[in-house]
PDB file of C-alpha atoms in Angstrom:
ATOM      1  CA  GLU A 435     -23.488  98.414 -62.487  1.00  0.00           C
ATOM      2  CA  THR A 436     -25.432 100.676 -60.119  1.00  0.00           C
ATOM      3  CA  TYR A 437     -24.292 104.192 -59.241  1.00  0.00           C
ATOM      4  CA  ARG A 438     -25.548 105.879 -56.105  1.00  0.00           C
ATOM      5  CA  PHE A 439     -25.647 109.650 -55.630  1.00  0.00           C
ATOM      6  CA  LEU A 440     -26.410 111.685 -52.533  1.00  0.00           C
ATOM      7  CA  ILE A 441     -28.500 114.699 -53.429  1.00  0.00           C
ATOM      8  CA  ASN A 442     -28.662 117.337 -50.723  1.00  0.00           C
ATOM      9  CA  ASN A 443     -31.327 119.945 -51.395  1.00  0.00           C
ATOM     10  CA  ALA A 444     -30.359 122.330 -48.634  1.00  0.00           C
ATOM     11  CA  THR A 445     -32.843 125.067 -47.827  1.00  0.00           C
ATOM     12  CA  PHE A 446     -31.343 128.534 -48.122  1.00  0.00           C
ATOM     13  CA  GLU A 447     -31.577 130.427 -44.847  1.00  0.00           C
ATOM     14  CA  ALA A 448     -30.077 133.642 -43.516  1.00  0.00           C
ATOM     15  CA  LEU A 449     -29.961 135.681 -40.346  1.00  0.00           C
ATOM     16  CA  ILE A 450     -31.537 139.129 -40.673  1.00  0.00           C
ATOM     17  CA  GLU A 451     -29.880 142.252 -39.263  1.00  0.00           C
ATOM     18  CA  ILE A 452     -31.739 145.584 -39.267  1.00  0.00           C
ATOM     19  CA  VAL A 453     -29.779 148.831 -38.909  1.00  0.00           C
ATOM     20  CA  LYS A 454     -31.250 152.291 -38.263  1.00  0.00           C
ATOM     21  CA  LYS A 455     -29.539 155.232 -40.031  1.00  0.00           C
ATOM     22  CA  ASP A 456     -29.888 158.987 -40.448  1.00  0.00           C
ATOM     23  CA  ALA A 457     -31.124 159.754 -43.970  1.00  0.00           C
ATOM     24  CA  GLU A 458     -28.984 162.894 -44.267  1.00  0.00           C
ATOM     25  CA  THR A 459     -25.660 161.687 -42.865  1.00  0.00           C
ATOM     26  CA  GLY A 460     -25.874 157.930 -43.368  1.00  0.00           C
ATOM     27  CA  LYS A 461     -24.673 157.446 -39.789  1.00  0.00           C
ATOM     28  CA  ILE A 462     -26.132 154.802 -37.497  1.00  0.00           C
ATOM     29  CA  ILE A 463     -28.606 156.166 -34.937  1.00  0.00           C
ATOM     30  CA  PRO A 464     -27.585 154.454 -31.667  1.00  0.00           C
ATOM     31  CA  ALA A 465     -31.035 154.239 -30.097  1.00  0.00           C
ATOM     32  CA  ALA A 466     -32.867 151.345 -28.443  1.00  0.00           C
ATOM     33  CA  GLY A 467     -36.558 150.567 -28.828  1.00  0.00           C
ATOM     34  CA  ILE A 468     -36.996 151.238 -32.554  1.00  0.00           C
ATOM     35  CA  GLY A 469     -39.575 148.656 -33.619  1.00  0.00           C
ATOM     36  CA  PHE A 470     -40.047 146.773 -36.882  1.00  0.00           C
ATOM     37  CA  LYS A 471     -42.396 144.145 -38.216  1.00  0.00           C
ATOM     38  CA  VAL A 472     -41.219 141.749 -40.921  1.00  0.00           C
ATOM     39  CA  ARG A 473     -43.539 140.444 -43.627  1.00  0.00           C
ATOM     40  CA  ASN A 474     -43.109 137.650 -46.145  1.00  0.00           C
ATOM     41  CA  THR A 475     -44.250 139.300 -49.384  1.00  0.00           C
ATOM     42  CA  ASP A 476     -44.603 135.920 -51.104  1.00  0.00           C
ATOM     43  CA  THR A 477     -47.287 134.803 -48.630  1.00  0.00           C
ATOM     44  CA  GLY A 478     -48.414 138.147 -47.191  1.00  0.00           C
ATOM     45  CA  GLU A 479     -47.875 136.845 -43.660  1.00  0.00           C
ATOM     46  CA  TYR A 480     -46.008 138.640 -40.887  1.00  0.00           C
ATOM     47  CA  ILE A 481     -43.076 136.780 -39.380  1.00  0.00           C
ATOM     48  CA  VAL A 482     -43.563 135.517 -35.826  1.00  0.00           C
ATOM     49  CA  GLN A 483     -40.527 133.947 -34.171  1.00  0.00           C
ATOM     50  CA  HIS A 484     -40.208 132.051 -30.900  1.00  0.00           C
ATOM     51  CA  ILE A 485     -37.581 132.239 -28.171  1.00  0.00           C
ATOM     52  CA  ASN A 486     -37.372 130.079 -25.056  1.00  0.00           C
ATOM     53  CA  TYR A 487     -34.983 132.106 -22.890  1.00  0.00           C
ATOM     54  CA  PRO A 488     -35.502 133.355 -20.260  1.00  0.00           C
ATOM     55  CA  THR A 489     -39.156 132.393 -20.744  1.00  0.00           C
ATOM     56  CA  PRO A 490     -40.958 131.132 -23.846  1.00  0.00           C
ATOM     57  CA  VAL A 491     -42.403 133.977 -25.904  1.00  0.00           C
ATOM     58  CA  ASP A 492     -43.553 134.655 -29.455  1.00  0.00           C
ATOM     59  CA  ILE A 493     -42.169 137.790 -31.108  1.00  0.00           C
ATOM     60  CA  ASP A 494     -43.915 139.677 -33.904  1.00  0.00           C
ATOM     61  CA  THR A 495     -42.215 143.064 -33.455  1.00  0.00           C
ATOM     62  CA  TYR A 496     -38.433 143.337 -33.325  1.00  0.00           C
ATOM     63  CA  TYR A 497     -36.609 146.152 -31.512  1.00  0.00           C
ATOM     64  CA  THR A 498     -33.154 147.685 -31.799  1.00  0.00           C
ATOM     65  CA  ASP A 499     -30.735 147.758 -28.883  1.00  0.00           C
ATOM     66  CA  VAL A 500     -28.663 150.772 -27.804  1.00  0.00           C
ATOM     67  CA  THR A 501     -26.433 150.356 -30.867  1.00  0.00           C
ATOM     68  CA  GLY A 502     -29.345 151.068 -33.217  1.00  0.00           C
ATOM     69  CA  LYS A 503     -29.210 147.517 -34.573  1.00  0.00           C
ATOM     70  CA  LEU A 504     -31.109 144.281 -34.126  1.00  0.00           C
ATOM     71  CA  MET A 505     -30.639 140.662 -35.144  1.00  0.00           C
ATOM     72  CA  MET A 506     -33.738 138.541 -35.551  1.00  0.00           C
ATOM     73  CA  PRO A 507     -33.537 135.495 -33.245  1.00  0.00           C
ATOM     74  CA  GLU A 508     -34.169 132.908 -35.964  1.00  0.00           C
ATOM     75  CA  LYS A 509     -33.071 132.569 -39.565  1.00  0.00           C
ATOM     76  CA  LEU A 510     -35.484 133.255 -42.404  1.00  0.00           C
ATOM     77  CA  PRO A 511     -35.852 130.792 -45.280  1.00  0.00           C
ATOM     78  CA  TYR A 512     -35.496 131.546 -48.986  1.00  0.00           C
ATOM     79  CA  GLY A 513     -38.001 134.173 -50.122  1.00  0.00           C
ATOM     80  CA  ASN A 514     -38.939 137.814 -50.455  1.00  0.00           C
ATOM     81  CA  TYR A 515     -39.567 139.990 -47.420  1.00  0.00           C
ATOM     82  CA  GLU A 516     -40.012 143.555 -46.239  1.00  0.00           C
ATOM     83  CA  ILE A 517     -39.588 145.443 -42.986  1.00  0.00           C
ATOM     84  CA  ILE A 518     -42.145 147.992 -41.767  1.00  0.00           C
ATOM     85  CA  GLU A 519     -41.145 150.504 -39.119  1.00  0.00           C
ATOM     86  CA  GLN A 520     -43.555 150.660 -36.154  1.00  0.00           C
ATOM     87  CA  CYS A 521     -41.866 153.281 -33.972  1.00  0.00           C
ATOM     88  CA  THR A 522     -38.794 155.417 -34.452  1.00  0.00           C
ATOM     89  CA  ALA A 523     -36.097 157.172 -32.456  1.00  0.00           C
ATOM     90  CA  TYR A 524     -36.661 160.517 -30.739  1.00  0.00           C
ATOM     91  CA  GLY A 525     -35.839 163.355 -33.106  1.00  0.00           C
ATOM     92  CA  TYR A 526     -36.690 161.431 -36.277  1.00  0.00           C
ATOM     93  CA  VAL A 527     -39.739 161.232 -38.524  1.00  0.00           C
ATOM     94  CA  LEU A 528     -41.562 157.891 -38.521  1.00  0.00           C
ATOM     95  CA  ASP A 529     -41.513 156.341 -41.980  1.00  0.00           C
ATOM     96  CA  SER A 530     -43.736 153.291 -42.446  1.00  0.00           C
ATOM     97  CA  ALA A 531     -42.805 152.800 -46.106  1.00  0.00           C
ATOM     98  CA  PRO A 532     -41.691 149.151 -46.457  1.00  0.00           C
ATOM     99  CA  ILE A 533     -38.075 148.278 -47.239  1.00  0.00           C
ATOM    100  CA  ALA A 534     -37.801 145.121 -49.351  1.00  0.00           C
ATOM    101  CA  PHE A 535     -35.105 142.465 -49.078  1.00  0.00           C
ATOM    102  CA  LYS A 536     -34.630 138.850 -50.092  1.00  0.00           C
ATOM    103  CA  VAL A 537     -33.033 135.666 -48.843  1.00  0.00           C
ATOM    104  CA  ASP A 538     -31.516 133.959 -51.883  1.00  0.00           C
ATOM    105  CA  GLY A 539     -28.567 131.993 -50.546  1.00  0.00           C
ATOM    106  CA  SER A 540     -25.948 134.584 -51.494  1.00  0.00           C
ATOM    107  CA  LYS A 541     -25.415 135.725 -47.884  1.00  0.00           C
ATOM    108  CA  THR A 542     -25.558 134.076 -44.478  1.00  0.00           C
ATOM    109  CA  VAL A 543     -26.442 137.425 -42.881  1.00  0.00           C
ATOM    110  CA  VAL A 544     -28.692 139.864 -44.734  1.00  0.00           C
ATOM    111  CA  THR A 545     -28.384 143.454 -43.506  1.00  0.00           C
ATOM    112  CA  VAL A 546     -31.363 145.750 -44.079  1.00  0.00           C
ATOM    113  CA  GLU A 547     -30.889 149.495 -43.566  1.00  0.00           C
ATOM    114  CA  LYS A 548     -33.717 151.827 -42.602  1.00  0.00           C
ATOM    115  CA  HIS A 549     -33.047 155.549 -43.156  1.00  0.00           C
ATOM    116  CA  ASN A 550     -35.102 158.258 -41.457  1.00  0.00           C
ATOM    117  CA  MET A 551     -35.150 162.032 -41.778  1.00  0.00           C
ATOM    118  CA  PRO A 552     -34.400 164.057 -38.643  1.00  0.00           C
ATOM    119  CA  GLN A 553     -37.302 166.084 -37.300  1.00  0.00           C
ATOM    120  CA  LYS A 554     -37.193 169.843 -37.794  1.00  0.00           C
ATOM    121  CA  GLY A 555     -39.280 172.760 -36.608  1.00  0.00           C
ATOM    122  CA  ILE A 556     -40.013 176.303 -37.778  1.00  0.00           C
ATOM    123  CA  VAL A 557     -39.737 179.396 -35.573  1.00  0.00           C
ATOM    124  CA  ASN A 558     -42.658 181.764 -36.188  1.00  0.00           C
ATOM    125  CA  ILE A 559     -42.197 185.425 -35.216  1.00  0.00           C
ATOM    126  CA  SER A 560     -44.831 188.137 -35.003  1.00  0.00           C
ATOM    127  CA  LYS A 561     -44.072 191.859 -34.629  1.00  0.00           C
ATOM    128  CA  SER A 562     -46.861 194.320 -33.836  1.00  0.00           C
ATOM    129  CA  GLY A 563     -47.317 197.796 -32.405  1.00  0.00           C
ATOM    130  CA  GLU A 564     -49.651 200.766 -32.200  1.00  0.00           C
ATOM    131  CA  VAL A 565     -49.928 202.764 -35.409  1.00  0.00           C
ATOM    132  CA  PHE A 566     -52.049 205.792 -36.331  1.00  0.00           C
ATOM    133  CA  PHE A 567     -55.482 204.662 -37.440  1.00  0.00           C
ATOM    134  CA  SER A 568     -57.728 207.728 -37.675  1.00  0.00           C
ATOM    135  CA  ALA A 569     -58.625 211.143 -36.242  1.00  0.00           C
ATOM    136  CA  VAL A 570     -62.006 211.661 -34.628  1.00  0.00           C
ATOM    137  CA  GLU A 571     -63.487 215.192 -34.350  1.00  0.00           C
ATOM    138  CA  SER A 572     -65.865 216.094 -31.547  1.00  0.00           C
ATOM    139  CA  ASP A 573     -66.927 219.730 -30.948  1.00  0.00           C
ATOM    140  CA  GLY A 574     -63.904 220.929 -32.825  1.00  0.00           C
ATOM    141  CA  VAL A 575     -61.530 218.770 -30.826  1.00  0.00           C
ATOM    142  CA  TYR A 576     -59.651 216.070 -32.683  1.00  0.00           C
ATOM    143  CA  SER A 577     -58.701 212.816 -31.013  1.00  0.00           C
ATOM    144  CA  PHE A 578     -56.187 210.521 -32.611  1.00  0.00           C
ATOM    145  CA  VAL A 579     -57.030 206.813 -32.678  1.00  0.00           C
ATOM    146  CA  PHE A 580     -54.268 204.220 -32.711  1.00  0.00           C
ATOM    147  CA  ALA A 581     -54.659 200.526 -33.487  1.00  0.00           C
ATOM    148  CA  ASP A 582     -52.453 197.505 -32.957  1.00  0.00           C
ATOM    149  CA  LYS A 583     -51.067 196.343 -36.294  1.00  0.00           C
ATOM    150  CA  GLY A 584     -48.378 194.055 -37.623  1.00  0.00           C
ATOM    151  CA  LEU A 585     -45.132 195.858 -38.366  1.00  0.00           C
ATOM    152  CA  ALA A 586     -43.190 195.110 -41.527  1.00  0.00           C
ATOM    153  CA  GLY A 587     -39.419 195.208 -41.935  1.00  0.00           C
ATOM    154  CA  ALA A 588     -38.348 194.040 -38.470  1.00  0.00           C
ATOM    155  CA  VAL A 589     -35.192 191.907 -38.725  1.00  0.00           C
ATOM    156  CA  TYR A 590     -34.474 189.027 -36.341  1.00  0.00           C
ATOM    157  CA  GLU A 591     -31.496 186.759 -35.839  1.00  0.00           C
ATOM    158  CA  ILE A 592     -32.085 183.190 -34.680  1.00  0.00           C
ATOM    159  CA  THR A 593     -29.096 181.769 -32.802  1.00  0.00           C
ATOM    160  CA  ALA A 594     -28.321 178.309 -31.426  1.00  0.00           C
ATOM    161  CA  ALA A 595     -28.527 178.556 -27.619  1.00  0.00           C
ATOM    162  CA  GLU A 596     -26.663 175.256 -27.257  1.00  0.00           C
ATOM    163  CA  ASP A 597     -24.787 172.800 -29.421  1.00  0.00           C
ATOM    164  CA  ILE A 598     -27.490 171.306 -31.647  1.00  0.00           C
ATOM    165  CA  ILE A 599     -26.625 167.619 -32.003  1.00  0.00           C
ATOM    166  CA  THR A 600     -28.886 165.036 -33.637  1.00  0.00           C
ATOM    167  CA  PRO A 601     -29.117 161.530 -32.116  1.00  0.00           C
ATOM    168  CA  ASP A 602     -26.698 160.131 -34.709  1.00  0.00           C
ATOM    169  CA  GLY A 603     -23.982 162.232 -33.032  1.00  0.00           C
ATOM    170  CA  THR A 604     -23.730 164.894 -35.738  1.00  0.00           C
ATOM    171  CA  LEU A 605     -23.143 168.494 -34.643  1.00  0.00           C
ATOM    172  CA  ARG A 606     -25.610 170.453 -36.750  1.00  0.00           C
ATOM    173  CA  TYR A 607     -25.039 173.928 -35.247  1.00  0.00           C
ATOM    174  CA  ALA A 608     -22.468 175.005 -32.662  1.00  0.00           C
ATOM    175  CA  LYS A 609     -23.665 177.109 -29.736  1.00  0.00           C
ATOM    176  CA  GLY A 610     -23.716 180.795 -30.702  1.00  0.00           C
ATOM    177  CA  THR A 611     -24.102 180.161 -34.428  1.00  0.00           C
ATOM    178  CA  VAL A 612     -26.599 182.409 -36.207  1.00  0.00           C
ATOM    179  CA  VAL A 613     -28.678 179.810 -38.019  1.00  0.00           C
ATOM    180  CA  ASP A 614     -31.133 182.123 -39.778  1.00  0.00           C
ATOM    181  CA  THR A 615     -32.041 185.780 -40.289  1.00  0.00           C
ATOM    182  CA  VAL A 616     -35.647 186.700 -41.064  1.00  0.00           C
ATOM    183  CA  THR A 617     -37.600 189.881 -41.841  1.00  0.00           C
ATOM    184  CA  THR A 618     -41.260 190.449 -41.027  1.00  0.00           C
ATOM    185  CA  ASP A 619     -43.678 190.863 -43.914  1.00  0.00           C
ATOM    186  CA  GLU A 620     -46.451 193.445 -44.342  1.00  0.00           C
ATOM    187  CA  ASN A 621     -48.509 191.612 -41.725  1.00  0.00           C
ATOM    188  CA  GLY A 622     -45.677 191.594 -39.219  1.00  0.00           C
ATOM    189  CA  ASN A 623     -44.986 187.877 -39.583  1.00  0.00           C
ATOM    190  CA  ALA A 624     -41.798 185.971 -40.320  1.00  0.00           C
ATOM    191  CA  ALA A 625     -40.872 182.285 -40.325  1.00  0.00           C
ATOM    192  CA  SER A 626     -37.488 180.616 -40.134  1.00  0.00           C
ATOM    193  CA  LYS A 627     -36.233 177.851 -42.354  1.00  0.00           C
ATOM    194  CA  PRO A 628     -36.724 174.327 -40.921  1.00  0.00           C
ATOM    195  CA  LEU A 629     -34.353 173.930 -37.943  1.00  0.00           C
ATOM    196  CA  TYR A 630     -33.106 170.833 -36.130  1.00  0.00           C
ATOM    197  CA  LEU A 631     -34.658 170.222 -32.717  1.00  0.00           C
ATOM    198  CA  GLY A 632     -32.949 172.116 -29.898  1.00  0.00           C
ATOM    199  CA  LYS A 633     -32.838 175.437 -28.049  1.00  0.00           C
ATOM    200  CA  TYR A 634     -32.547 178.750 -29.901  1.00  0.00           C
ATOM    201  CA  THR A 635     -32.692 182.445 -29.066  1.00  0.00           C
ATOM    202  CA  VAL A 636     -34.381 185.155 -31.137  1.00  0.00           C
ATOM    203  CA  ARG A 637     -33.027 188.719 -31.172  1.00  0.00           C
ATOM    204  CA  GLU A 638     -34.253 191.760 -33.053  1.00  0.00           C
ATOM    205  CA  THR A 639     -31.386 193.521 -34.796  1.00  0.00           C
TER     206      THR A 639
END
């Protein structure tokens, strides 16, 4: 007696979704135009996919839409991969460190998250003024010489001039909030802590 069996060796495939998130809040950054390349780490080759609509084109860099997400047009087969960020959203630091993922048949859609730190800046303040430097005698007449020098001990408040909101929608500082207070050093210089991008005012107290 002969027995017949149908053996179906299906190839594991999955759609790949890439999501952009703020590294501090974990919220999605709803920004279009964030670009990624995808590399097969088993072969070392970058993934190039083809679409026919509206015109035939090969794609080797994949970009998010206004939701901060993207879905690659074609499925990827079983294997190990990584995404490499090519460009990032305004207000965030580009991070080209690869993020690894795999297609192993456990999911039909593999979601890969890329977290980026928001950009920050430092406010530098310099305080100077004329201070007594020396006395010069000429024919019994003394003239006092003053020189411009950094002044220590000046205190400044740095205040948010507007609501400071990062692109993930998080309110970092409300308008009018004093975000830092600094004091000049012996050279007349002071620097704020790192601040989120936005408009601030500086006032000497």
